[in-house]
CSV table of C-alpha atoms in Angstrom, one decimal:
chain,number,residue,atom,x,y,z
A,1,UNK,CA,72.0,92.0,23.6
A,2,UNK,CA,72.3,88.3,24.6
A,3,UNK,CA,75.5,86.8,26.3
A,4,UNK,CA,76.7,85.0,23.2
A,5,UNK,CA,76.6,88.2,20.8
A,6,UNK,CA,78.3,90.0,23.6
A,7,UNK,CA,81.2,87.8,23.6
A,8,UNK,CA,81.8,87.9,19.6
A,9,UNK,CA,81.7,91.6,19.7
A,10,UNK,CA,84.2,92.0,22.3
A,11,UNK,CA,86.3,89.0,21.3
A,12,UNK,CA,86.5,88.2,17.6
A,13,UNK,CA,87.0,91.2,16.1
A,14,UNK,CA,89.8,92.9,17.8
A,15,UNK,CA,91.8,92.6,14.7
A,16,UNK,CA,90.8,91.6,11.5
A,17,UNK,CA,88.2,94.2,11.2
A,18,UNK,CA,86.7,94.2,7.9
A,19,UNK,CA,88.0,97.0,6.0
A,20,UNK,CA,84.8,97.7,3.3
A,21,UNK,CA,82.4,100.4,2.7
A,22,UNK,CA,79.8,98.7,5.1
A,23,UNK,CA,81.8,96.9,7.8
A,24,UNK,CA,79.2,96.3,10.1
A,25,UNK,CA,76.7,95.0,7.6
A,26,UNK,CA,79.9,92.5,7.2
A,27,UNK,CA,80.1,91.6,10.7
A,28,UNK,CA,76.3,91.5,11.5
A,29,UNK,CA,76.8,88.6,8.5
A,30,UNK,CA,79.4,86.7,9.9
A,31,UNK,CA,77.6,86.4,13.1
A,32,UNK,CA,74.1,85.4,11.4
A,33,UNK,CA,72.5,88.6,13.3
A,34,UNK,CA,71.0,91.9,11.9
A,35,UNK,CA,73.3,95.3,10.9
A,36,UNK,CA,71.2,97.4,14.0
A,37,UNK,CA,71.7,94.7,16.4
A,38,UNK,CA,75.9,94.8,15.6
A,39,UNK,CA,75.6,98.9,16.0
A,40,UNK,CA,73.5,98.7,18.9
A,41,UNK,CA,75.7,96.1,20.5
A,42,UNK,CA,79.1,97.9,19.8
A,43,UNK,CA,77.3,101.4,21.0
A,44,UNK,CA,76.0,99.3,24.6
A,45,UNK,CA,79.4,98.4,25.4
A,46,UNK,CA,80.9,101.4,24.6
A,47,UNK,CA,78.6,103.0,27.2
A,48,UNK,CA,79.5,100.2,29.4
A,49,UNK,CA,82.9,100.9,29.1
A,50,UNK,CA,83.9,97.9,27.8
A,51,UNK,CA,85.2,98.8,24.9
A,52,UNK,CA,87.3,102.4,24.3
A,53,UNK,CA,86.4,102.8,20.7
A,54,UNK,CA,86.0,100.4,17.5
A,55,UNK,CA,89.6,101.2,15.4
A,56,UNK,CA,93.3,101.6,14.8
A,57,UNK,CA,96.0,100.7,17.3
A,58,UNK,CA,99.0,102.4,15.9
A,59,UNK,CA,102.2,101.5,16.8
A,60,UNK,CA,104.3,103.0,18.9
A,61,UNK,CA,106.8,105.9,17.2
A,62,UNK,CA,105.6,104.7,13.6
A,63,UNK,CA,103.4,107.8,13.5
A,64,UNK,CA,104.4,110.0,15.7
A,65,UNK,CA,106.8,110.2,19.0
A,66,UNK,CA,106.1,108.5,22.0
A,67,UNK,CA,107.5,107.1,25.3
A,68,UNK,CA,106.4,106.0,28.7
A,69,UNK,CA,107.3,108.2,31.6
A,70,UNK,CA,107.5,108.1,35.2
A,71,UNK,CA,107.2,110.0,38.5
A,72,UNK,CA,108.3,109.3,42.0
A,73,UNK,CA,105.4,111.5,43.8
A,74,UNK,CA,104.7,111.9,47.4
A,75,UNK,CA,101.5,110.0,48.1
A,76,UNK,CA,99.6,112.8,49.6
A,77,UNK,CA,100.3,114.3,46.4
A,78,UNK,CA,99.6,111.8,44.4
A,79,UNK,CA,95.9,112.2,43.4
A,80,UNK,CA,96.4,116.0,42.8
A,81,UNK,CA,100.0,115.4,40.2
A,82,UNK,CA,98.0,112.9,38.2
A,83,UNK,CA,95.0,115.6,37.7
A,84,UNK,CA,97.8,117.9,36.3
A,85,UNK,CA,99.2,115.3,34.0
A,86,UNK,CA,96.2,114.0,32.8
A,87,UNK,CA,94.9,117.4,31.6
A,88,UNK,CA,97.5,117.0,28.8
A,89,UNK,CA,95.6,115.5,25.8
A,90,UNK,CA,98.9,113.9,24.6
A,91,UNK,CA,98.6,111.7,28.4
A,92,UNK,CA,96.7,108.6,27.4
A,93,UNK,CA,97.5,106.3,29.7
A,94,UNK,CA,98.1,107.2,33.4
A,95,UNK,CA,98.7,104.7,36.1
A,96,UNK,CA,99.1,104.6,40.0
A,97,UNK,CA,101.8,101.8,40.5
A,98,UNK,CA,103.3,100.4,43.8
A,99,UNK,CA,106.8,101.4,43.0
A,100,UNK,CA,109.0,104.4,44.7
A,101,UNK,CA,108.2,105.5,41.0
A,102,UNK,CA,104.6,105.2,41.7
A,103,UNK,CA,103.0,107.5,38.5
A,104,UNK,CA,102.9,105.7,35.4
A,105,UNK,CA,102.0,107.5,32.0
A,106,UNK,CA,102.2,107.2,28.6
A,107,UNK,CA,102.7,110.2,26.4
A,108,UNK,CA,102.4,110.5,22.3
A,109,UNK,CA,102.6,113.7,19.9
A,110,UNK,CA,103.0,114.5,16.1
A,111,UNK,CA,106.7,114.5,16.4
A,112,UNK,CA,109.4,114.4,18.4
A,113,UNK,CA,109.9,118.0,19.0
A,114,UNK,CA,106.6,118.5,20.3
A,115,UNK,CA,107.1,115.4,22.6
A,116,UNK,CA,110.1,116.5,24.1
A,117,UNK,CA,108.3,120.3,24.6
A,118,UNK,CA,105.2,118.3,26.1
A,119,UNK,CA,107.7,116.0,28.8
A,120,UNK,CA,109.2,119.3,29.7
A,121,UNK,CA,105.7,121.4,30.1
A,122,UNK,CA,104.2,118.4,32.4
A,123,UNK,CA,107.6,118.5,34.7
A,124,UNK,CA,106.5,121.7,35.2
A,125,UNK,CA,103.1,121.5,35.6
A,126,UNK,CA,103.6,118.5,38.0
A,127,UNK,CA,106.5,120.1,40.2
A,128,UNK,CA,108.6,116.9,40.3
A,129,UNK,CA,111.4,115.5,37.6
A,130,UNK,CA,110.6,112.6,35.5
A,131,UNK,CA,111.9,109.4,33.7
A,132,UNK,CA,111.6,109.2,30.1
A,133,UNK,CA,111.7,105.4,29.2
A,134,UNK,CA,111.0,105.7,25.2
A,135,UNK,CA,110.8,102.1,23.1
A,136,UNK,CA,113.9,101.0,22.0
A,137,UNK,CA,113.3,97.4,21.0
A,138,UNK,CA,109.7,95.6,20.8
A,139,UNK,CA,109.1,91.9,20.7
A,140,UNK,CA,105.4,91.6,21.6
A,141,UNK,CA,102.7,94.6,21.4
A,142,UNK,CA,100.0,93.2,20.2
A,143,UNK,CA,97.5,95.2,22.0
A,144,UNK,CA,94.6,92.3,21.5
A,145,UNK,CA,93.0,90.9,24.5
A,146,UNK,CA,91.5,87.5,23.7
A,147,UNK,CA,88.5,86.7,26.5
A,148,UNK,CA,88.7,82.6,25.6
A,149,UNK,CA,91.4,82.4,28.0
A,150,UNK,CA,95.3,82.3,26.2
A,151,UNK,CA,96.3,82.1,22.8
A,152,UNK,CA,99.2,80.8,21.3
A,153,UNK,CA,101.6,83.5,19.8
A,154,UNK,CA,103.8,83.2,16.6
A,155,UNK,CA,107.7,83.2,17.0
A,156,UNK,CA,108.4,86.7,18.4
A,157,UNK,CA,110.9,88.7,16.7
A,158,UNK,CA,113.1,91.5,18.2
A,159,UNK,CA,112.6,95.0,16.2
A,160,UNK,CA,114.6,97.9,17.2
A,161,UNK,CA,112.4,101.4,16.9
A,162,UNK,CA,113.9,104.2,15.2
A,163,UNK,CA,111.9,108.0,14.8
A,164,UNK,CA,110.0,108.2,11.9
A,165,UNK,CA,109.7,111.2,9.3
A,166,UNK,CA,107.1,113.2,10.2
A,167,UNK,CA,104.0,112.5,8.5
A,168,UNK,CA,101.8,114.7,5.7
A,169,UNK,CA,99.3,116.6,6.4
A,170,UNK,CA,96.4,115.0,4.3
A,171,UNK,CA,97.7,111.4,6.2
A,172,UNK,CA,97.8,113.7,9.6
A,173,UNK,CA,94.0,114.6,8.6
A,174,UNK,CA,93.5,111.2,8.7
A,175,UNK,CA,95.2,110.2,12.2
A,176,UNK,CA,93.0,112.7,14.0
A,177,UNK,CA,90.1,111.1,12.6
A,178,UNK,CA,90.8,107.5,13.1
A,179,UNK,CA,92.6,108.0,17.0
A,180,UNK,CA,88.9,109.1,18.1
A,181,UNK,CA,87.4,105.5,16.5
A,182,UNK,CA,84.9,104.8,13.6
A,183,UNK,CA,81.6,106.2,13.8
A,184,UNK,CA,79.6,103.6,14.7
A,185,UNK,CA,77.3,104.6,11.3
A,186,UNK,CA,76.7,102.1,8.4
A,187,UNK,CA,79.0,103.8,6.3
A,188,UNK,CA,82.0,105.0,8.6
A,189,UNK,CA,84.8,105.5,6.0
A,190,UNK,CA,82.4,107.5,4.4
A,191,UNK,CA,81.4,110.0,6.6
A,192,UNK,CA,85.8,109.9,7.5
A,193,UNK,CA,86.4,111.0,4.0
A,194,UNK,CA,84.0,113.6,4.3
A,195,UNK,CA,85.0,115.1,7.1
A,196,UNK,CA,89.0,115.0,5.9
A,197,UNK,CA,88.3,115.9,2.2
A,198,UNK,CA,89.1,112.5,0.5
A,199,UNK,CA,86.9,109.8,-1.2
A,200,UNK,CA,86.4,106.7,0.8
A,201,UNK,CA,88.2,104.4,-1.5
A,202,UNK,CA,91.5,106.4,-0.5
A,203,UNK,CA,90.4,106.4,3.4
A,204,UNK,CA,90.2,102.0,3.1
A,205,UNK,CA,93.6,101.9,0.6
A,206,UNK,CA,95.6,104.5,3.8
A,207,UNK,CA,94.3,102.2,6.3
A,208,UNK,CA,95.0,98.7,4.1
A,209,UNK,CA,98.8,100.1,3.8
A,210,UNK,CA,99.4,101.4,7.3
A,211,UNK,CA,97.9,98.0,8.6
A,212,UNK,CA,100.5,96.0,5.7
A,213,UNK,CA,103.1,98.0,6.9
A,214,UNK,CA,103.0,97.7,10.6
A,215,UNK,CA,101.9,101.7,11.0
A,216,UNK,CA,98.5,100.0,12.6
A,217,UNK,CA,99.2,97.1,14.7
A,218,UNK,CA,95.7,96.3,14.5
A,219,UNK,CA,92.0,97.4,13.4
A,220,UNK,CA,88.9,96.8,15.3
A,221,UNK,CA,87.2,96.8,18.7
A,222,UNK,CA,89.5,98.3,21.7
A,223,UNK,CA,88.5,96.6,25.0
A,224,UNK,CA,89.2,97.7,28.2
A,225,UNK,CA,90.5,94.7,30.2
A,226,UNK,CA,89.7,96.4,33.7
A,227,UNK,CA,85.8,96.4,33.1
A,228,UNK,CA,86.0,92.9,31.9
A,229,UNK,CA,87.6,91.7,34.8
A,230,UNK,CA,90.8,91.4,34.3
A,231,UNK,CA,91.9,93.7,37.6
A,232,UNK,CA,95.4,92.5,38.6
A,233,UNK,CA,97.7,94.0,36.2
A,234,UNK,CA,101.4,93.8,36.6
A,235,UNK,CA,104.5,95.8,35.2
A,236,UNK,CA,107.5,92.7,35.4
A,237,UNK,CA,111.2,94.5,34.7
A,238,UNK,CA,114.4,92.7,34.5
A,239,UNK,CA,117.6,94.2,34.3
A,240,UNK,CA,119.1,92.1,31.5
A,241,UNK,CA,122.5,92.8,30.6
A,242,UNK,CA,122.8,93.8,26.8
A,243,UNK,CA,124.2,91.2,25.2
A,244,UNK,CA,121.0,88.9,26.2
A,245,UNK,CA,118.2,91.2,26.5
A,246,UNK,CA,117.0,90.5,22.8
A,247,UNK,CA,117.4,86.6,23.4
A,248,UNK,CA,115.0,86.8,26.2
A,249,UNK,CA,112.6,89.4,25.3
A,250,UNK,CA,111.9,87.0,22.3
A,251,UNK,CA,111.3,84.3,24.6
A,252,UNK,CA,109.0,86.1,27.0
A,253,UNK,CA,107.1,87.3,24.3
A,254,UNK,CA,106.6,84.0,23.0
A,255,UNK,CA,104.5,83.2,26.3
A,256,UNK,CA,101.0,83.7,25.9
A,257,UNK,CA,100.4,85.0,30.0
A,258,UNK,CA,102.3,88.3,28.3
A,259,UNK,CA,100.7,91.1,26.7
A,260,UNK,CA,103.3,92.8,26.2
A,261,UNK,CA,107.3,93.0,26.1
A,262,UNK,CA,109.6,95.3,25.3
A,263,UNK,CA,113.1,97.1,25.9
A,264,UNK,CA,113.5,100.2,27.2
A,265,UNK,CA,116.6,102.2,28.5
A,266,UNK,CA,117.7,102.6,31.9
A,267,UNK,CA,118.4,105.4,34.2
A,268,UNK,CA,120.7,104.8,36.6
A,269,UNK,CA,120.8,105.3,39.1
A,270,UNK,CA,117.2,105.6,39.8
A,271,UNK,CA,116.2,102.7,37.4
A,272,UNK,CA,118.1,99.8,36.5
A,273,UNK,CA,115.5,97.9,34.5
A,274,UNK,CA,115.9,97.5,30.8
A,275,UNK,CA,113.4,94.8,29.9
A,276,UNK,CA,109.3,95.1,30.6
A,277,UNK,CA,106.9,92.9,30.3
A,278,UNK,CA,103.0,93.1,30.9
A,279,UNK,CA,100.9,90.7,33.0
A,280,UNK,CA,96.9,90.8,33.4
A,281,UNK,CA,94.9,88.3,35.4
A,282,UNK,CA,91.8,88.1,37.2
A,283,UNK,CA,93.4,87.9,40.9
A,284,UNK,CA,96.8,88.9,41.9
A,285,UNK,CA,97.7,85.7,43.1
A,286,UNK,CA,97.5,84.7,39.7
A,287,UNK,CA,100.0,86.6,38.2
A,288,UNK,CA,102.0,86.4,41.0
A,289,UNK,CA,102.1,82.3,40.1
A,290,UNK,CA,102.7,83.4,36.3
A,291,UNK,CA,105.9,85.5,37.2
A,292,UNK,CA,107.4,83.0,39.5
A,293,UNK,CA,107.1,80.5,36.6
A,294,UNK,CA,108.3,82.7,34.1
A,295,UNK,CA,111.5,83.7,36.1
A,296,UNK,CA,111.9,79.9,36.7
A,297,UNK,CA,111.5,78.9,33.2
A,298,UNK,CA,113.6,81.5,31.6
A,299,UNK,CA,116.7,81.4,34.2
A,300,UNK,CA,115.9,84.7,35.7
A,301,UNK,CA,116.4,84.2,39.2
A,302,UNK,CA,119.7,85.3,39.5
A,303,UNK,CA,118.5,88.7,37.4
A,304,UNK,CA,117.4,92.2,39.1
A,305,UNK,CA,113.6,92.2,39.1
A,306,UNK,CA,110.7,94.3,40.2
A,307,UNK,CA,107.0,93.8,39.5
A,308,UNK,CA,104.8,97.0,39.7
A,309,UNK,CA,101.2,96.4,40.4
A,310,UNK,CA,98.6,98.6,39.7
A,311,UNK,CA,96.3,100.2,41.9
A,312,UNK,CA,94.5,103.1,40.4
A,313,UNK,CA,93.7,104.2,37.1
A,314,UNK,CA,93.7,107.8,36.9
A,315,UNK,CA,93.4,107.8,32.5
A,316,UNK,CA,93.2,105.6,29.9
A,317,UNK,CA,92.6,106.5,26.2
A,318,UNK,CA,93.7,106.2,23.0
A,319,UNK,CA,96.9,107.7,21.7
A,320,UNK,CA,96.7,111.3,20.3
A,321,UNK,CA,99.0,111.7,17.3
A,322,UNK,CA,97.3,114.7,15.8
């Protein structure tokens, strides 16, 4: 796979995916190359690790229950608490962070019940107490990664996240399908609807509505900014009293050096911070410069702040809703 095809693959189709009965006969189209050479491409950088998977990014508590969570672990204990909590299949993301809170994990189930039974069987399996931080408000998840270097964003707007009815069992069917990725087969919704018992018309219309909806943030190719190079990446929190928290999680969202932003409750006393924001860059001294800039910009100086590198990766999948 040449350099150029490389780069289209991993960078033009993170959203936007085409949702047909043949979509990489589609793709192999737009970029003037043939079907095998699209499938062969997409399965090389999935080996590479590269890429996590070709698929839906759901968003966060539309399908099921989720939160972030942290641990304040020893660190001669560290390597051996984030084994325990990554052999939880619900534990998809699971980060070493410098931080007296220094295990960072992301956790997602079915419903909200079986999240709250999960938290409480990895306290245990772990041996020490953790945070809970669940989404309250989001104003930026995106959850693309453009390689071209930054991209402007559209206004950001503030939702607030509320639990969602659990979902049926023919669209659950569906969800443990699509949170392992699309075959990568010239008819993938095809060989989906087989293996959940519908036609592949209704697999395309459950994926069009969940994607008009804002059930799927976004369709297509998953990268995996570490293996591209993207290396220093940096959890910014504010404490931002309530009344302007929403004011300026729109306007850090609206920068395009964040990937992320959101509000999330504090836990005082152990955590003051009610406003998160993610950074990636190359070097650290990069996103050190992006932070200062940002707190200057935005009148944060006077605000609370900590920014949590990260330093090892013990997991990172996708989310497991079903």
């Amino acid at each position: 796979m040449d350099d150029a095809l490389e780069f289209h693959l991993l960078n033009d189709f993170q959203r936007d995916f085409p949702l047909c009965p043949a979509p990489f006969a589609e793709l192999a189209a737009r970029l003037g190359v043939a079907e095998k050479a699209v499938l062969g491409g997409l399965e090389k950088l999935r080996r590479e690790g590269k890429i996590s998977r070709v698929g839906a990014v759901f968003a966060p508590k539309r399908i099921g229950a989720s939160t972030l969570a942290a641990m304040a672990v020893p660190p001669e204990q560290l390597a051996a608490v984030a084994a325990a909590v990554n052999r939880f299949p619900e534990v998809n993301h699971n980060y070493e962070r410098e931080h007296r809170y220094n295990l960072w994990f992301v956790v997602t189930a079915g419903s909200e019940g079986r999240l709250q039974a999960t938290l409480g069987a990895i306290e245990k399996a772990a041996g020490y107490p953790l945070l809970a931080l669940p989404l309250l408000e989001e104003f930026h998840i995106d959850l693309g990664f453009p390689l071209q270097g930054n991209v402007a964003k559209n206004v950001a707007t503030a939702r607030e996240v509320h639990p969602v009815a659990p979902i049926g069992e023919a669209e659950r069917r569906l969800v443990s399908v699509l949170q392992e990725g699309l075959p990568l087969f010239i008819r993938p919704f095809a060989l989906i609807a087989e293996r959940i018992g519908a036609s592949e018309n209704e697999v395309l219309a459950r994926i069009g509505n969940w994607l008009e909806d804002g059930a799927i943030k976004r369709f297509g190719v998953v990268v995996r900014h570490h293996e591209l190079g993207y290396t220093a990446n940096a959890m910014l929190v504010h404490d931002i009293p309530d009344e302007r928290v929403s004011e300026l999680g729109r306007a850090l969202a609206e920068e395009p050096a964040v990937t992320l932003c959101y509000r999330r409750p504090r836990k005082l006393p152990d955590w003051p911070y009610n406003l998160f924001c993610m950074i990636h860059g190359r070097e650290r001294a990069e996103v050190e410069s992006i932070i200062a800039d940002l707190r200057q910009r935005h009148g944060l100086n006077d605000c609370a702040h900590d920014v949590l590198f990260s330093l090892t990766r013990f997991k990172q999948n996708g989310a497991r809703y079903a």
